[in-house]
Amino acid sequence: MSLTSRLRAVFRIKATHVVDRLEDPREALDDSYDEQVKMLQQVRQGLAAVATGKKRIELQGQEMGNRYQRLTEQAQEALSQGREDLARTALERRSLLERQVATVREQHAALLLQQTQLQENERRLAERVANFRVEKETIKATYTASEAQVRANEAAAGLGSYMSDVGANLNRAKDRVAQMQARAAATDELLASGALEDLTASPDADLERQLSAGAAQAEVERQLRALKNSGASSDSSGADRPGGGPDAWLSIGQGPR
């Protein structure tokens, strides 16, 4: 993989990660959950307000009931004292109070119905929010696990690409070494044959090399004749094989004694 391809792959992965963060479903689920919690809080606040209003009307009704009882007692007391005028006034006020109580009773019934509906709505919404929370956490856990697996796979893929590059570099290095070894062997042969001039050698090195080669060939011919004449006897042993001592190797190639 070339440097440009690797950079392009890195930029593509980074761009994908940025988009993934912007479109992270976990954040969307958390936002939806927060909105539902806010709605539940609003329903509960409304329920508390209705319950407070109903309680206020109940207290007002209790006061009106106490007054109604007092007016009844006052009318009876006025009649016992022979004051029909006061009794009539008490009964008139009690009649007016009855109409007020009827209005308050209607308001109380309406608030009671509203409170009952809000309590049912609050119960259903609370259940839905609780269920959504469980499902949300399950989805988030699944997404997190999948994301971790994707990152692990991406890391493994990146390592595989890197190891492929390492293997390619190793093969190229082996090819270069083989080429250099072949070149070294070729130059040795050229130097040995005299086809390639050694600029670092002495001026008459070519003559010395040829004379050495001729002397070596003459020595081989001499040893071959000796082997033929002696049947590979003592002369061959002395020339080609060391003796039994630890320094016998020093006599190799020294010829017959």
Short mmCIF file of C-alpha atoms in Angstrom, two decimals:
data_model
loop_
_atom_site.label_atom_id
_atom_site.label_comp_id
_atom_site.label_asym_id
_atom_site.label_seq_id
_atom_site.Cartn_x
_atom_site.Cartn_y
_atom_site.Cartn_z
CA MET A 1 0.00 0.00 0.00
CA SER A 2 1.47 3.37 -1.03
CA LEU A 3 1.76 6.37 1.29
CA THR A 4 -1.03 8.18 -0.54
CA SER A 5 -3.35 5.20 -0.20
CA ARG A 6 -2.59 4.90 3.51
CA LEU A 7 -3.22 8.61 4.08
CA ARG A 8 -6.46 8.38 2.11
CA ALA A 9 -7.56 5.42 4.24
CA VAL A 10 -6.67 7.27 7.47
CA PHE A 11 -8.62 10.37 6.41
CA ARG A 12 -11.59 8.21 5.42
CA ILE A 13 -11.58 6.46 8.80
CA LYS A 14 -11.32 9.77 10.68
CA ALA A 15 -14.16 11.28 8.65
CA THR A 16 -16.27 8.21 9.36
CA HIS A 17 -15.58 8.56 13.08
CA VAL A 18 -16.65 12.23 12.99
CA VAL A 19 -19.91 11.34 11.24
CA ASP A 20 -20.47 8.50 13.69
CA ARG A 21 -20.11 10.90 16.61
CA LEU A 22 -22.58 13.30 15.01
CA GLU A 23 -25.04 10.48 14.36
CA ASP A 24 -24.43 8.55 17.56
CA PRO A 25 -27.73 6.75 18.32
CA ARG A 26 -26.84 6.68 22.01
CA GLU A 27 -27.01 10.46 22.18
CA ALA A 28 -30.30 10.45 20.27
CA LEU A 29 -31.74 7.89 22.70
CA ASP A 30 -30.57 9.93 25.69
CA ASP A 31 -32.15 13.06 24.20
CA SER A 32 -35.45 11.23 23.65
CA TYR A 33 -35.37 9.90 27.19
CA ASP A 34 -34.69 13.38 28.58
CA GLU A 35 -37.65 14.78 26.62
CA GLN A 36 -39.93 12.07 27.97
CA VAL A 37 -38.73 12.74 31.52
CA LYS A 38 -39.52 16.43 31.03
CA MET A 39 -43.00 15.55 29.80
CA LEU A 40 -43.51 13.33 32.84
CA GLN A 41 -42.39 16.14 35.12
CA GLN A 42 -44.84 18.52 33.45
CA VAL A 43 -47.70 16.04 33.93
CA ARG A 44 -46.76 15.64 37.59
CA GLN A 45 -46.58 19.40 38.04
CA GLY A 46 -50.04 19.73 36.46
CA LEU A 47 -51.33 16.95 38.69
CA ALA A 48 -49.95 18.70 41.76
CA ALA A 49 -51.57 21.98 40.67
CA VAL A 50 -54.96 20.31 40.16
CA ALA A 51 -54.69 18.51 43.50
CA THR A 52 -53.84 21.82 45.18
CA GLY A 53 -56.82 23.55 43.57
CA LYS A 54 -59.14 20.70 44.55
CA LYS A 55 -57.89 20.84 48.12
CA ARG A 56 -58.48 24.60 48.23
CA ILE A 57 -62.08 24.11 47.03
CA GLU A 58 -62.60 21.37 49.61
CA LEU A 59 -61.49 23.75 52.38
CA GLN A 60 -63.78 26.41 50.97
CA GLY A 61 -66.65 23.93 50.88
CA GLN A 62 -65.96 22.96 54.49
CA GLU A 63 -66.16 26.62 55.52
CA MET A 64 -69.38 27.04 53.58
CA GLY A 65 -70.76 23.92 55.26
CA ASN A 66 -69.93 25.31 58.70
CA ARG A 67 -71.61 28.59 57.81
CA TYR A 68 -74.65 26.74 56.49
CA GLN A 69 -74.93 24.95 59.83
CA ARG A 70 -74.60 28.21 61.77
CA LEU A 71 -77.29 29.89 59.66
CA THR A 72 -79.62 26.96 60.31
CA GLU A 73 -78.99 27.23 64.05
CA GLN A 74 -79.46 31.02 63.95
CA ALA A 75 -82.82 30.65 62.14
CA GLN A 76 -84.01 28.19 64.78
CA GLU A 77 -82.79 30.43 67.59
CA ALA A 78 -84.56 33.45 66.05
CA LEU A 79 -87.85 31.52 65.85
CA SER A 80 -87.49 30.43 69.47
CA GLN A 81 -87.17 34.10 70.40
CA GLY A 82 -90.15 35.11 68.25
CA ARG A 83 -87.97 36.99 65.77
CA GLU A 84 -89.31 35.80 62.43
CA ASP A 85 -87.57 38.65 60.65
CA LEU A 86 -84.16 37.40 61.80
CA ALA A 87 -85.14 33.83 61.01
CA ARG A 88 -86.18 34.88 57.49
CA THR A 89 -82.87 36.72 56.98
CA ALA A 90 -80.89 33.66 58.11
CA LEU A 91 -82.88 31.41 55.77
CA GLU A 92 -82.36 33.83 52.84
CA ARG A 93 -78.62 33.82 53.44
CA ARG A 94 -78.66 30.04 53.75
CA SER A 95 -80.51 29.78 50.41
CA LEU A 96 -77.91 31.99 48.73
CA LEU A 97 -75.18 29.89 50.32
CA GLU A 98 -76.77 26.73 48.91
CA ARG A 99 -76.46 28.11 45.37
CA GLN A 100 -72.80 28.98 46.05
CA VAL A 101 -72.17 25.51 47.41
CA ALA A 102 -73.69 24.00 44.27
CA THR A 103 -71.24 26.00 42.12
CA VAL A 104 -68.30 25.03 44.30
CA ARG A 105 -69.43 21.39 44.22
CA GLU A 106 -69.43 21.45 40.41
CA GLN A 107 -65.93 22.90 40.38
CA HIS A 108 -64.79 20.24 42.84
CA ALA A 109 -66.27 17.48 40.69
CA ALA A 110 -64.55 18.87 37.58
CA LEU A 111 -61.20 19.07 39.38
CA LEU A 112 -61.66 15.57 40.76
CA LEU A 113 -62.28 14.24 37.24
CA GLN A 114 -59.26 16.16 35.92
CA GLN A 115 -57.10 14.83 38.73
CA THR A 116 -58.19 11.27 38.00
CA GLN A 117 -57.36 11.66 34.31
CA LEU A 118 -53.99 13.21 35.10
CA GLN A 119 -53.18 10.42 37.53
CA GLU A 120 -53.94 7.85 34.85
CA ASN A 121 -51.88 9.76 32.30
CA GLU A 122 -49.02 10.06 34.77
CA ARG A 123 -49.13 6.34 35.48
CA ARG A 124 -49.08 5.36 31.79
CA LEU A 125 -46.37 7.89 30.96
CA ALA A 126 -44.24 6.77 33.91
CA GLU A 127 -44.49 3.15 32.73
CA ARG A 128 -43.61 4.15 29.19
CA VAL A 129 -40.61 6.17 30.37
CA ALA A 130 -39.41 3.27 32.53
CA ASN A 131 -39.77 0.80 29.66
CA PHE A 132 -38.03 3.20 27.28
CA ARG A 133 -35.17 3.58 29.74
CA VAL A 134 -34.63 -0.18 29.90
CA GLU A 135 -34.77 -0.51 26.12
CA LYS A 136 -32.52 2.51 25.70
CA GLU A 137 -29.83 1.10 27.95
CA THR A 138 -30.05 -2.27 26.16
CA ILE A 139 -29.64 -0.64 22.75
CA LYS A 140 -26.78 1.51 24.01
CA ALA A 141 -24.98 -1.51 25.43
CA THR A 142 -25.45 -3.41 22.16
CA TYR A 143 -24.22 -0.44 20.13
CA THR A 144 -21.21 0.03 22.40
CA ALA A 145 -20.29 -3.64 22.04
CA SER A 146 -20.71 -3.47 18.26
CA GLU A 147 -18.64 -0.29 18.13
CA ALA A 148 -15.87 -1.96 20.12
CA GLN A 149 -15.95 -4.93 17.72
CA VAL A 150 -15.76 -2.60 14.71
CA ARG A 151 -12.77 -0.79 16.20
CA ALA A 152 -11.09 -4.10 16.95
CA ASN A 153 -11.72 -5.28 13.40
CA GLU A 154 -10.41 -2.01 12.00
CA ALA A 155 -7.32 -2.33 14.16
CA ALA A 156 -6.82 -5.91 12.98
CA ALA A 157 -7.27 -4.83 9.36
CA GLY A 158 -4.76 -2.04 9.83
CA LEU A 159 -2.29 -4.48 11.39
CA GLY A 160 -2.82 -6.88 8.47
CA SER A 161 -2.07 -4.14 5.98
CA TYR A 162 1.03 -3.15 7.94
CA MET A 163 2.26 -6.75 8.06
CA SER A 164 1.66 -7.03 4.31
CA ASP A 165 3.87 -3.98 3.81
CA VAL A 166 6.51 -5.53 6.08
CA GLY A 167 6.40 -8.77 4.10
CA ALA A 168 6.74 -6.87 0.81
CA ASN A 169 9.71 -4.90 2.18
CA LEU A 170 11.32 -8.14 3.38
CA ASN A 171 10.92 -9.75 -0.05
CA ARG A 172 12.40 -6.70 -1.74
CA ALA A 173 15.35 -6.79 0.68
CA LYS A 174 15.92 -10.48 -0.09
CA ASP A 175 15.86 -9.73 -3.83
CA ARG A 176 18.39 -6.94 -3.37
CA VAL A 177 20.67 -9.23 -1.33
CA ALA A 178 20.45 -11.95 -3.99
CA GLN A 179 21.22 -9.41 -6.71
CA MET A 180 24.20 -8.07 -4.76
CA GLN A 181 25.52 -11.59 -4.11
CA ALA A 182 25.23 -12.45 -7.81
CA ARG A 183 27.00 -9.22 -8.71
CA ALA A 184 29.79 -9.95 -6.23
CA ALA A 185 30.26 -13.46 -7.65
CA ALA A 186 30.30 -12.11 -11.20
CA THR A 187 32.89 -9.46 -10.38
CA ASP A 188 35.05 -12.12 -8.68
CA GLU A 189 34.95 -14.22 -11.83
CA LEU A 190 35.76 -11.20 -13.98
CA LEU A 191 38.65 -10.26 -11.73
CA ALA A 192 39.93 -13.84 -11.75
CA SER A 193 39.74 -14.08 -15.55
CA GLY A 194 41.34 -10.69 -16.05
CA ALA A 195 38.36 -9.32 -17.92
CA LEU A 196 37.85 -6.75 -15.14
CA GLU A 197 40.88 -4.73 -14.17
CA ASP A 198 41.55 -4.26 -10.46
CA LEU A 199 42.55 -0.60 -10.21
CA THR A 200 43.82 -1.08 -6.65
CA ALA A 201 46.24 -3.91 -7.60
CA SER A 202 49.94 -3.44 -8.41
CA PRO A 203 50.96 -2.84 -12.08
CA ASP A 204 52.15 -6.45 -12.59
CA ALA A 205 49.43 -8.17 -10.60
CA ASP A 206 48.00 -9.80 -13.72
CA LEU A 207 51.32 -11.54 -14.44
CA GLU A 208 51.63 -12.72 -10.85
CA ARG A 209 48.08 -14.06 -10.95
CA GLN A 210 48.74 -16.00 -14.14
CA LEU A 211 52.06 -17.36 -12.81
CA SER A 212 50.34 -18.44 -9.59
CA ALA A 213 47.65 -20.16 -11.60
CA GLY A 214 50.29 -21.96 -13.70
CA ALA A 215 52.21 -23.04 -10.59
CA ALA A 216 49.07 -24.36 -9.01
CA GLN A 217 48.22 -26.30 -12.16
CA ALA A 218 51.75 -27.72 -12.30
CA GLU A 219 51.46 -28.82 -8.65
CA VAL A 220 48.18 -30.56 -9.40
CA GLU A 221 49.79 -32.36 -12.35
CA ARG A 222 52.75 -33.41 -10.18
CA GLN A 223 50.46 -34.80 -7.48
CA LEU A 224 48.42 -36.63 -10.11
CA ARG A 225 51.57 -38.30 -11.50
CA ALA A 226 52.67 -39.20 -7.99
CA LEU A 227 49.32 -40.85 -7.31
CA LYS A 228 49.55 -42.83 -10.50
CA ASN A 229 53.12 -43.95 -9.80
CA SER A 230 52.72 -44.88 -6.14
CA GLY A 231 49.14 -46.11 -6.24
CA ALA A 232 48.00 -43.54 -3.68
CA SER A 233 50.69 -44.59 -1.18
CA SER A 234 52.89 -42.61 1.16
CA ASP A 235 53.47 -39.69 -1.19
CA SER A 236 49.72 -39.12 -1.51
CA SER A 237 49.28 -39.40 2.25
CA GLY A 238 52.02 -36.95 2.93
CA ALA A 239 50.74 -34.48 0.38
CA ASP A 240 47.03 -34.71 0.90
CA ARG A 241 46.34 -35.99 4.42
CA PRO A 242 47.57 -34.68 7.74
CA GLY A 243 49.14 -37.01 10.26
CA GLY A 244 47.75 -37.92 13.62
CA GLY A 245 49.28 -35.06 15.68
CA PRO A 246 47.43 -31.90 16.75
CA ASP A 247 49.63 -29.76 14.44
CA ALA A 248 49.42 -32.09 11.46
CA TRP A 249 47.22 -29.62 9.61
CA LEU A 250 50.26 -27.37 9.25
CA SER A 251 51.77 -29.86 6.75
CA ILE A 252 48.78 -29.78 4.39
CA GLY A 253 49.87 -28.63 0.95
CA GLN A 254 53.56 -28.65 1.86
CA GLY A 255 54.44 -31.51 -0.51
CA PRO A 256 56.56 -34.57 0.28
CA ARG A 257 59.17 -34.34 3.03
#
